[in-house]
């Protein structure tokens, strides 16, 4: 590992543990076991180190999901793989993820725009996949794909807060579960409920009420039909008497 990469690694560790503002260049030099001057040889200041952390991670993730987007997978498979990839990346890079989501305001103003553009580039790739899915008829139409993308990425992003590898969480299983939730939802369809009923599994209250309503409607229609027939019969007899 080069000295520059070691500096970036040390900065990532200390920014994560102490926070960006509480970390000094002296702290970085101590962590490296080197003189402060070595930092200035590679970086102008602490801000540039933070920028490099952001740019490096964003470039890596954009490159990775671009490969998924350009692959021969179906649109549905692409979306599933990106959801899984995003979740795995956040869990596998919790140190960087914490810095990324909590220290953005510390970026120098002249770099904030370029970082925002890279984030937008990442989201746009996912938005385009969803839009393609709408055109193909495999994804539900939405008024603005950006809302959908922000929702699914936001769900994955929050993993950095609660995921704990030492608690036995398997990133692959968790990311797959996220993909399942986002592609299949969490409400069981009425058809599935009806299938369950045939297997003697009780329907939920809402579905039972719908079934009752359907039966009641059929009963009312049947009674109306009987009354109509009776009325027509009486009318015919009255006509006969008059004649």
PDB file of C-alpha atoms in Angstrom:
ATOM      1  CA  UNK A   1       0.000   0.000   0.000  1.00  0.00           C
ATOM      2  CA  UNK A   2       1.370   3.399  -0.986  1.00  0.00           C
ATOM      3  CA  UNK A   3       1.941   6.178   1.562  1.00  0.00           C
ATOM      4  CA  UNK A   4      -0.941   8.145   0.024  1.00  0.00           C
ATOM      5  CA  UNK A   5      -3.304   5.208   0.420  1.00  0.00           C
ATOM      6  CA  UNK A   6      -2.135   4.740   4.025  1.00  0.00           C
ATOM      7  CA  UNK A   7      -2.936   8.396   4.690  1.00  0.00           C
ATOM      8  CA  UNK A   8      -6.433   7.982   3.264  1.00  0.00           C
ATOM      9  CA  UNK A   9      -6.931   4.832   5.356  1.00  0.00           C
ATOM     10  CA  UNK A  10      -5.755   6.619   8.524  1.00  0.00           C
ATOM     11  CA  UNK A  11      -8.009   9.593   7.787  1.00  0.00           C
ATOM     12  CA  UNK A  12     -10.999   7.295   7.265  1.00  0.00           C
ATOM     13  CA  UNK A  13     -10.331   5.577  10.607  1.00  0.00           C
ATOM     14  CA  UNK A  14      -9.946   8.805  12.611  1.00  0.00           C
ATOM     15  CA  UNK A  15     -12.817  10.664  10.904  1.00  0.00           C
ATOM     16  CA  UNK A  16     -14.993   7.676  11.802  1.00  0.00           C
ATOM     17  CA  UNK A  17     -13.824   7.394  15.413  1.00  0.00           C
ATOM     18  CA  UNK A  18     -13.433  11.055  16.369  1.00  0.00           C
ATOM     19  CA  UNK A  19     -15.370  12.895  13.692  1.00  0.00           C
ATOM     20  CA  UNK A  20     -13.914  15.087  10.965  1.00  0.00           C
ATOM     21  CA  UNK A  21     -13.825  18.347  12.945  1.00  0.00           C
ATOM     22  CA  UNK A  22     -12.244  16.752  16.031  1.00  0.00           C
ATOM     23  CA  UNK A  23      -9.427  15.168  14.023  1.00  0.00           C
ATOM     24  CA  UNK A  24      -6.283  17.233  13.507  1.00  0.00           C
ATOM     25  CA  UNK A  25      -3.398  16.741  11.105  1.00  0.00           C
ATOM     26  CA  UNK A  26      -1.245  15.969  14.141  1.00  0.00           C
ATOM     27  CA  UNK A  27      -3.644  13.140  14.970  1.00  0.00           C
ATOM     28  CA  UNK A  28      -3.258  11.825  11.428  1.00  0.00           C
ATOM     29  CA  UNK A  29       0.517  12.039  11.588  1.00  0.00           C
ATOM     30  CA  UNK A  30       0.520  10.187  14.914  1.00  0.00           C
ATOM     31  CA  UNK A  31      -1.748   7.499  13.503  1.00  0.00           C
ATOM     32  CA  UNK A  32       0.644   7.148  10.579  1.00  0.00           C
ATOM     33  CA  UNK A  33       3.727   7.213  12.790  1.00  0.00           C
ATOM     34  CA  UNK A  34       5.149   9.948  10.588  1.00  0.00           C
ATOM     35  CA  UNK A  35       5.827  13.689  10.558  1.00  0.00           C
ATOM     36  CA  UNK A  36       3.018  16.144   9.742  1.00  0.00           C
ATOM     37  CA  UNK A  37       4.989  17.300   6.727  1.00  0.00           C
ATOM     38  CA  UNK A  38       4.366  13.968   4.997  1.00  0.00           C
ATOM     39  CA  UNK A  39       0.658  14.813   4.877  1.00  0.00           C
ATOM     40  CA  UNK A  40       1.310  18.135   3.151  1.00  0.00           C
ATOM     41  CA  UNK A  41       3.401  16.350   0.551  1.00  0.00           C
ATOM     42  CA  UNK A  42       0.302  14.502  -0.680  1.00  0.00           C
ATOM     43  CA  UNK A  43      -2.569  16.769   0.385  1.00  0.00           C
ATOM     44  CA  UNK A  44      -2.956  20.512   0.724  1.00  0.00           C
ATOM     45  CA  UNK A  45      -5.017  20.226   3.888  1.00  0.00           C
ATOM     46  CA  UNK A  46      -7.466  18.094   5.832  1.00  0.00           C
ATOM     47  CA  UNK A  47     -10.350  19.178   3.580  1.00  0.00           C
ATOM     48  CA  UNK A  48      -8.669  17.671   0.535  1.00  0.00           C
ATOM     49  CA  UNK A  49      -8.379  14.359   2.368  1.00  0.00           C
ATOM     50  CA  UNK A  50     -12.121  14.423   3.035  1.00  0.00           C
ATOM     51  CA  UNK A  51     -12.837  15.232  -0.613  1.00  0.00           C
ATOM     52  CA  UNK A  52     -10.668  12.325  -1.720  1.00  0.00           C
ATOM     53  CA  UNK A  53     -12.622   9.968   0.539  1.00  0.00           C
ATOM     54  CA  UNK A  54     -15.895  11.075  -1.062  1.00  0.00           C
ATOM     55  CA  UNK A  55     -14.630  11.027  -4.631  1.00  0.00           C
ATOM     56  CA  UNK A  56     -12.951   7.649  -4.314  1.00  0.00           C
ATOM     57  CA  UNK A  57     -16.030   5.902  -2.941  1.00  0.00           C
ATOM     58  CA  UNK A  58     -18.438   7.549  -5.388  1.00  0.00           C
ATOM     59  CA  UNK A  59     -16.254   6.721  -8.390  1.00  0.00           C
ATOM     60  CA  UNK A  60     -16.045   3.089  -7.252  1.00  0.00           C
ATOM     61  CA  UNK A  61     -19.790   2.695  -6.724  1.00  0.00           C
ATOM     62  CA  UNK A  62     -20.716   4.480  -9.971  1.00  0.00           C
ATOM     63  CA  UNK A  63     -18.373   2.173 -11.870  1.00  0.00           C
ATOM     64  CA  UNK A  64     -19.837  -0.911 -10.180  1.00  0.00           C
ATOM     65  CA  UNK A  65     -23.512  -0.158 -10.815  1.00  0.00           C
ATOM     66  CA  UNK A  66     -22.734   1.002 -14.359  1.00  0.00           C
ATOM     67  CA  UNK A  67     -21.485  -2.507 -15.063  1.00  0.00           C
ATOM     68  CA  UNK A  68     -24.748  -3.917 -13.710  1.00  0.00           C
ATOM     69  CA  UNK A  69     -26.793  -1.472 -15.791  1.00  0.00           C
ATOM     70  CA  UNK A  70     -24.879  -2.351 -18.958  1.00  0.00           C
ATOM     71  CA  UNK A  71     -25.020  -6.114 -18.398  1.00  0.00           C
ATOM     72  CA  UNK A  72     -27.231  -8.620 -20.228  1.00  0.00           C
ATOM     73  CA  UNK A  73     -29.477  -9.096 -17.199  1.00  0.00           C
ATOM     74  CA  UNK A  74     -33.185  -8.340 -17.446  1.00  0.00           C
ATOM     75  CA  UNK A  75     -34.400  -5.008 -16.094  1.00  0.00           C
ATOM     76  CA  UNK A  76     -35.860  -6.724 -13.028  1.00  0.00           C
ATOM     77  CA  UNK A  77     -32.602  -8.550 -12.367  1.00  0.00           C
ATOM     78  CA  UNK A  78     -30.627  -5.329 -12.729  1.00  0.00           C
ATOM     79  CA  UNK A  79     -32.759  -3.523 -10.167  1.00  0.00           C
ATOM     80  CA  UNK A  80     -32.516  -6.441  -7.745  1.00  0.00           C
ATOM     81  CA  UNK A  81     -28.739  -6.641  -8.131  1.00  0.00           C
ATOM     82  CA  UNK A  82     -28.294  -2.907  -7.576  1.00  0.00           C
ATOM     83  CA  UNK A  83     -30.380  -3.010  -4.397  1.00  0.00           C
ATOM     84  CA  UNK A  84     -28.299  -5.926  -3.127  1.00  0.00           C
ATOM     85  CA  UNK A  85     -25.050  -4.259  -4.172  1.00  0.00           C
ATOM     86  CA  UNK A  86     -25.944  -0.984  -2.453  1.00  0.00           C
ATOM     87  CA  UNK A  87     -26.877  -2.751   0.776  1.00  0.00           C
ATOM     88  CA  UNK A  88     -23.716  -4.859   0.773  1.00  0.00           C
ATOM     89  CA  UNK A  89     -21.549  -1.830   0.078  1.00  0.00           C
ATOM     90  CA  UNK A  90     -22.979   0.155   2.999  1.00  0.00           C
ATOM     91  CA  UNK A  91     -22.610  -2.806   5.384  1.00  0.00           C
ATOM     92  CA  UNK A  92     -19.128  -3.645   4.122  1.00  0.00           C
ATOM     93  CA  UNK A  93     -17.934  -0.035   4.372  1.00  0.00           C
ATOM     94  CA  UNK A  94     -19.546   1.236   7.563  1.00  0.00           C
ATOM     95  CA  UNK A  95     -16.574   3.439   8.389  1.00  0.00           C
ATOM     96  CA  UNK A  96     -16.786   5.265   5.095  1.00  0.00           C
ATOM     97  CA  UNK A  97     -20.609   5.259   5.148  1.00  0.00           C
ATOM     98  CA  UNK A  98     -20.726   7.067   8.507  1.00  0.00           C
ATOM     99  CA  UNK A  99     -18.331   9.717   7.204  1.00  0.00           C
ATOM    100  CA  UNK A 100     -20.215  10.035   3.929  1.00  0.00           C
ATOM    101  CA  UNK A 101     -23.619  10.573   5.521  1.00  0.00           C
ATOM    102  CA  UNK A 102     -22.527  12.688   8.469  1.00  0.00           C
ATOM    103  CA  UNK A 103     -19.655  14.873   7.260  1.00  0.00           C
ATOM    104  CA  UNK A 104     -20.874  16.196   3.919  1.00  0.00           C
ATOM    105  CA  UNK A 105     -21.406  19.691   5.328  1.00  0.00           C
ATOM    106  CA  UNK A 106     -17.669  19.827   6.086  1.00  0.00           C
ATOM    107  CA  UNK A 107     -16.767  19.615   2.387  1.00  0.00           C
ATOM    108  CA  UNK A 108     -15.356  22.847   0.949  1.00  0.00           C
ATOM    109  CA  UNK A 109     -17.959  24.753  -1.060  1.00  0.00           C
ATOM    110  CA  UNK A 110     -16.056  24.451  -4.344  1.00  0.00           C
ATOM    111  CA  UNK A 111     -16.180  20.653  -4.057  1.00  0.00           C
ATOM    112  CA  UNK A 112     -19.760  20.278  -2.827  1.00  0.00           C
ATOM    113  CA  UNK A 113     -21.113  20.825  -6.335  1.00  0.00           C
ATOM    114  CA  UNK A 114     -18.909  18.144  -7.914  1.00  0.00           C
ATOM    115  CA  UNK A 115     -19.779  15.677  -5.140  1.00  0.00           C
ATOM    116  CA  UNK A 116     -23.493  16.424  -5.605  1.00  0.00           C
ATOM    117  CA  UNK A 117     -23.116  15.806  -9.351  1.00  0.00           C
ATOM    118  CA  UNK A 118     -21.519  12.418  -8.735  1.00  0.00           C
ATOM    119  CA  UNK A 119     -24.303  11.457  -6.335  1.00  0.00           C
ATOM    120  CA  UNK A 120     -26.820  12.554  -8.945  1.00  0.00           C
ATOM    121  CA  UNK A 121     -24.997  10.455 -11.562  1.00  0.00           C
ATOM    122  CA  UNK A 122     -25.328   7.390  -9.330  1.00  0.00           C
ATOM    123  CA  UNK A 123     -29.048   7.959  -8.736  1.00  0.00           C
ATOM    124  CA  UNK A 124     -29.672   8.618 -12.422  1.00  0.00           C
ATOM    125  CA  UNK A 125     -28.412   5.155 -13.340  1.00  0.00           C
ATOM    126  CA  UNK A 126     -30.952   3.577 -10.988  1.00  0.00           C
ATOM    127  CA  UNK A 127     -33.726   5.933 -12.167  1.00  0.00           C
ATOM    128  CA  UNK A 128     -33.095   4.971 -15.795  1.00  0.00           C
ATOM    129  CA  UNK A 129     -33.388   1.288 -14.955  1.00  0.00           C
ATOM    130  CA  UNK A 130     -36.692   1.874 -13.198  1.00  0.00           C
ATOM    131  CA  UNK A 131     -37.969   3.990 -16.093  1.00  0.00           C
ATOM    132  CA  UNK A 132     -37.044   1.175 -18.491  1.00  0.00           C
ATOM    133  CA  UNK A 133     -38.981  -1.225 -16.307  1.00  0.00           C
ATOM    134  CA  UNK A 134     -42.058   0.994 -16.515  1.00  0.00           C
ATOM    135  CA  UNK A 135     -41.829   1.075 -20.317  1.00  0.00           C
ATOM    136  CA  UNK A 136     -41.462  -2.705 -20.396  1.00  0.00           C
ATOM    137  CA  UNK A 137     -44.495  -3.088 -18.164  1.00  0.00           C
ATOM    138  CA  UNK A 138     -42.625  -4.939 -15.397  1.00  0.00           C
ATOM    139  CA  UNK A 139     -42.473  -2.070 -12.869  1.00  0.00           C
ATOM    140  CA  UNK A 140     -45.386  -0.089 -11.480  1.00  0.00           C
ATOM    141  CA  UNK A 141     -45.764   3.372 -13.057  1.00  0.00           C
ATOM    142  CA  UNK A 142     -44.800   6.256 -10.767  1.00  0.00           C
ATOM    143  CA  UNK A 143     -45.109   9.985 -11.326  1.00  0.00           C
ATOM    144  CA  UNK A 144     -41.444  10.574 -10.496  1.00  0.00           C
ATOM    145  CA  UNK A 145     -38.842   7.742 -10.472  1.00  0.00           C
ATOM    146  CA  UNK A 146     -36.588   9.921  -8.320  1.00  0.00           C
ATOM    147  CA  UNK A 147     -38.942   9.449  -5.364  1.00  0.00           C
ATOM    148  CA  UNK A 148     -38.762   5.673  -5.770  1.00  0.00           C
ATOM    149  CA  UNK A 149     -34.967   5.693  -6.056  1.00  0.00           C
ATOM    150  CA  UNK A 150     -34.518   7.969  -3.035  1.00  0.00           C
ATOM    151  CA  UNK A 151     -36.795   5.657  -1.055  1.00  0.00           C
ATOM    152  CA  UNK A 152     -34.942   2.421  -1.835  1.00  0.00           C
ATOM    153  CA  UNK A 153     -31.450   3.902  -1.530  1.00  0.00           C
ATOM    154  CA  UNK A 154     -32.422   5.667   1.688  1.00  0.00           C
ATOM    155  CA  UNK A 155     -33.600   2.354   3.123  1.00  0.00           C
ATOM    156  CA  UNK A 156     -30.249   0.772   2.262  1.00  0.00           C
ATOM    157  CA  UNK A 157     -28.233   3.779   3.445  1.00  0.00           C
ATOM    158  CA  UNK A 158     -29.640   3.547   6.960  1.00  0.00           C
ATOM    159  CA  UNK A 159     -27.916   0.176   7.374  1.00  0.00           C
ATOM    160  CA  UNK A 160     -24.785   2.026   8.450  1.00  0.00           C
ATOM    161  CA  UNK A 161     -26.642   3.036  11.628  1.00  0.00           C
ATOM    162  CA  UNK A 162     -27.918  -0.307  12.862  1.00  0.00           C
ATOM    163  CA  UNK A 163     -26.030  -3.108  11.104  1.00  0.00           C
ATOM    164  CA  UNK A 164     -23.555  -4.922  13.372  1.00  0.00           C
ATOM    165  CA  UNK A 165     -21.323  -7.623  11.959  1.00  0.00           C
ATOM    166  CA  UNK A 166     -20.457  -8.814  15.484  1.00  0.00           C
ATOM    167  CA  UNK A 167     -24.136  -9.627  16.045  1.00  0.00           C
ATOM    168  CA  UNK A 168     -23.991 -12.262  13.342  1.00  0.00           C
ATOM    169  CA  UNK A 169     -25.648 -10.321  10.546  1.00  0.00           C
ATOM    170  CA  UNK A 170     -24.884 -11.781   7.128  1.00  0.00           C
ATOM    171  CA  UNK A 171     -24.642  -8.901   4.582  1.00  0.00           C
ATOM    172  CA  UNK A 172     -25.645 -11.202   1.729  1.00  0.00           C
ATOM    173  CA  UNK A 173     -28.785 -12.427   3.490  1.00  0.00           C
ATOM    174  CA  UNK A 174     -29.753  -8.958   4.676  1.00  0.00           C
ATOM    175  CA  UNK A 175     -29.281  -7.407   1.236  1.00  0.00           C
ATOM    176  CA  UNK A 176     -31.339 -10.229  -0.308  1.00  0.00           C
ATOM    177  CA  UNK A 177     -34.106  -9.616   2.218  1.00  0.00           C
ATOM    178  CA  UNK A 178     -34.067  -5.913   1.355  1.00  0.00           C
ATOM    179  CA  UNK A 179     -34.353  -6.805  -2.327  1.00  0.00           C
ATOM    180  CA  UNK A 180     -37.276  -9.144  -1.578  1.00  0.00           C
ATOM    181  CA  UNK A 181     -39.113  -6.482   0.421  1.00  0.00           C
ATOM    182  CA  UNK A 182     -38.610  -3.869  -2.266  1.00  0.00           C
ATOM    183  CA  UNK A 183     -39.520  -6.094  -5.206  1.00  0.00           C
ATOM    184  CA  UNK A 184     -42.397  -8.024  -3.625  1.00  0.00           C
ATOM    185  CA  UNK A 185     -43.625  -5.636  -0.948  1.00  0.00           C
ATOM    186  CA  UNK A 186     -44.960  -6.794   2.405  1.00  0.00           C
ATOM    187  CA  UNK A 187     -48.721  -7.044   1.821  1.00  0.00           C
ATOM    188  CA  UNK A 188     -49.948 -10.454   0.684  1.00  0.00           C
ATOM    189  CA  UNK A 189     -52.168 -10.222  -2.390  1.00  0.00           C
ATOM    190  CA  UNK A 190     -55.895 -11.092  -2.224  1.00  0.00           C
ATOM    191  CA  UNK A 191     -55.285 -13.976  -4.628  1.00  0.00           C
ATOM    192  CA  UNK A 192     -52.736 -15.447  -2.276  1.00  0.00           C
ATOM    193  CA  UNK A 193     -55.168 -15.080   0.610  1.00  0.00           C
ATOM    194  CA  UNK A 194     -57.813 -16.980  -1.381  1.00  0.00           C
ATOM    195  CA  UNK A 195     -55.281 -19.704  -2.138  1.00  0.00           C
ATOM    196  CA  UNK A 196     -54.503 -19.906   1.561  1.00  0.00           C
ATOM    197  CA  UNK A 197     -58.202 -20.193   2.387  1.00  0.00           C
ATOM    198  CA  UNK A 198     -58.437 -23.297   0.211  1.00  0.00           C
ATOM    199  CA  UNK A 199     -55.632 -24.733   2.331  1.00  0.00           C
ATOM    200  CA  UNK A 200     -57.673 -24.006   5.492  1.00  0.00           C
ATOM    201  CA  UNK A 201     -55.546 -20.988   6.425  1.00  0.00           C
ATOM    202  CA  UNK A 202     -57.753 -18.153   7.779  1.00  0.00           C
ATOM    203  CA  UNK A 203     -57.983 -14.987   5.727  1.00  0.00           C
ATOM    204  CA  UNK A 204     -57.172 -11.695   7.378  1.00  0.00           C
ATOM    205  CA  UNK A 205     -60.038  -9.536   8.654  1.00  0.00           C
ATOM    206  CA  UNK A 206     -59.986  -7.208   5.671  1.00  0.00           C
ATOM    207  CA  UNK A 207     -60.230 -10.032   3.134  1.00  0.00           C
ATOM    208  CA  UNK A 208     -62.991 -11.801   5.095  1.00  0.00           C
ATOM    209  CA  UNK A 209     -65.000  -8.574   5.103  1.00  0.00           C
ATOM    210  CA  UNK A 210     -64.563  -8.280   1.349  1.00  0.00           C
ATOM    211  CA  UNK A 211     -65.806 -11.846   0.883  1.00  0.00           C
ATOM    212  CA  UNK A 212     -68.819 -11.178   3.132  1.00  0.00           C
ATOM    213  CA  UNK A 213     -69.651  -8.055   1.164  1.00  0.00           C
ATOM    214  CA  UNK A 214     -69.476  -9.993  -2.112  1.00  0.00           C
ATOM    215  CA  UNK A 215     -71.796 -12.696  -0.746  1.00  0.00           C
ATOM    216  CA  UNK A 216     -74.237 -10.106   0.595  1.00  0.00           C
ATOM    217  CA  UNK A 217     -74.365  -8.381  -2.767  1.00  0.00           C
ATOM    218  CA  UNK A 218     -75.115 -11.669  -4.523  1.00  0.00           C
ATOM    219  CA  UNK A 219     -77.902 -12.414  -1.990  1.00  0.00           C
ATOM    220  CA  UNK A 220     -79.527  -9.007  -2.590  1.00  0.00           C
ATOM    221  CA  UNK A 221     -79.359  -9.428  -6.365  1.00  0.00           C
ATOM    222  CA  UNK A 222     -80.997 -12.871  -6.068  1.00  0.00           C
ATOM    223  CA  UNK A 223     -83.859 -11.462  -3.973  1.00  0.00           C
ATOM    224  CA  UNK A 224     -84.423  -8.621  -6.423  1.00  0.00           C
ATOM    225  CA  UNK A 225     -84.621 -11.132  -9.253  1.00  0.00           C
ATOM    226  CA  UNK A 226     -87.252 -13.179  -7.323  1.00  0.00           C
ATOM    227  CA  UNK A 227     -89.303 -10.064  -6.530  1.00  0.00           C
ATOM    228  CA  UNK A 228     -89.150  -9.004 -10.164  1.00  0.00           C
ATOM    229  CA  UNK A 229     -90.461 -12.402 -11.296  1.00  0.00           C
ATOM    230  CA  UNK A 230     -93.274 -12.263  -8.729  1.00  0.00           C
ATOM    231  CA  UNK A 231     -94.269  -8.765  -9.830  1.00  0.00           C
ATOM    232  CA  UNK A 232     -94.350  -9.791 -13.461  1.00  0.00           C
ATOM    233  CA  UNK A 233     -96.523 -12.833 -12.589  1.00  0.00           C
ATOM    234  CA  UNK A 234     -99.022 -10.714 -10.617  1.00  0.00           C
ATOM    235  CA  UNK A 235     -99.203  -8.192 -13.448  1.00  0.00           C
ATOM    236  CA  UNK A 236    -100.018 -10.969 -15.923  1.00  0.00           C
ATOM    237  CA  UNK A 237    -102.870 -12.296 -13.700  1.00  0.00           C
ATOM    238  CA  UNK A 238    -104.363  -8.808 -13.305  1.00  0.00           C
ATOM    239  CA  UNK A 239    -104.326  -8.357 -17.057  1.00  0.00           C
ATOM    240  CA  UNK A 240    -106.158 -11.673 -17.462  1.00  0.00           C
ATOM    241  CA  UNK A 241    -108.851 -10.675 -14.936  1.00  0.00           C
ATOM    242  CA  UNK A 242    -109.446  -7.335 -16.667  1.00  0.00           C
ATOM    243  CA  UNK A 243    -109.964  -9.076 -19.965  1.00  0.00           C
TER     244      UNK A 243
END
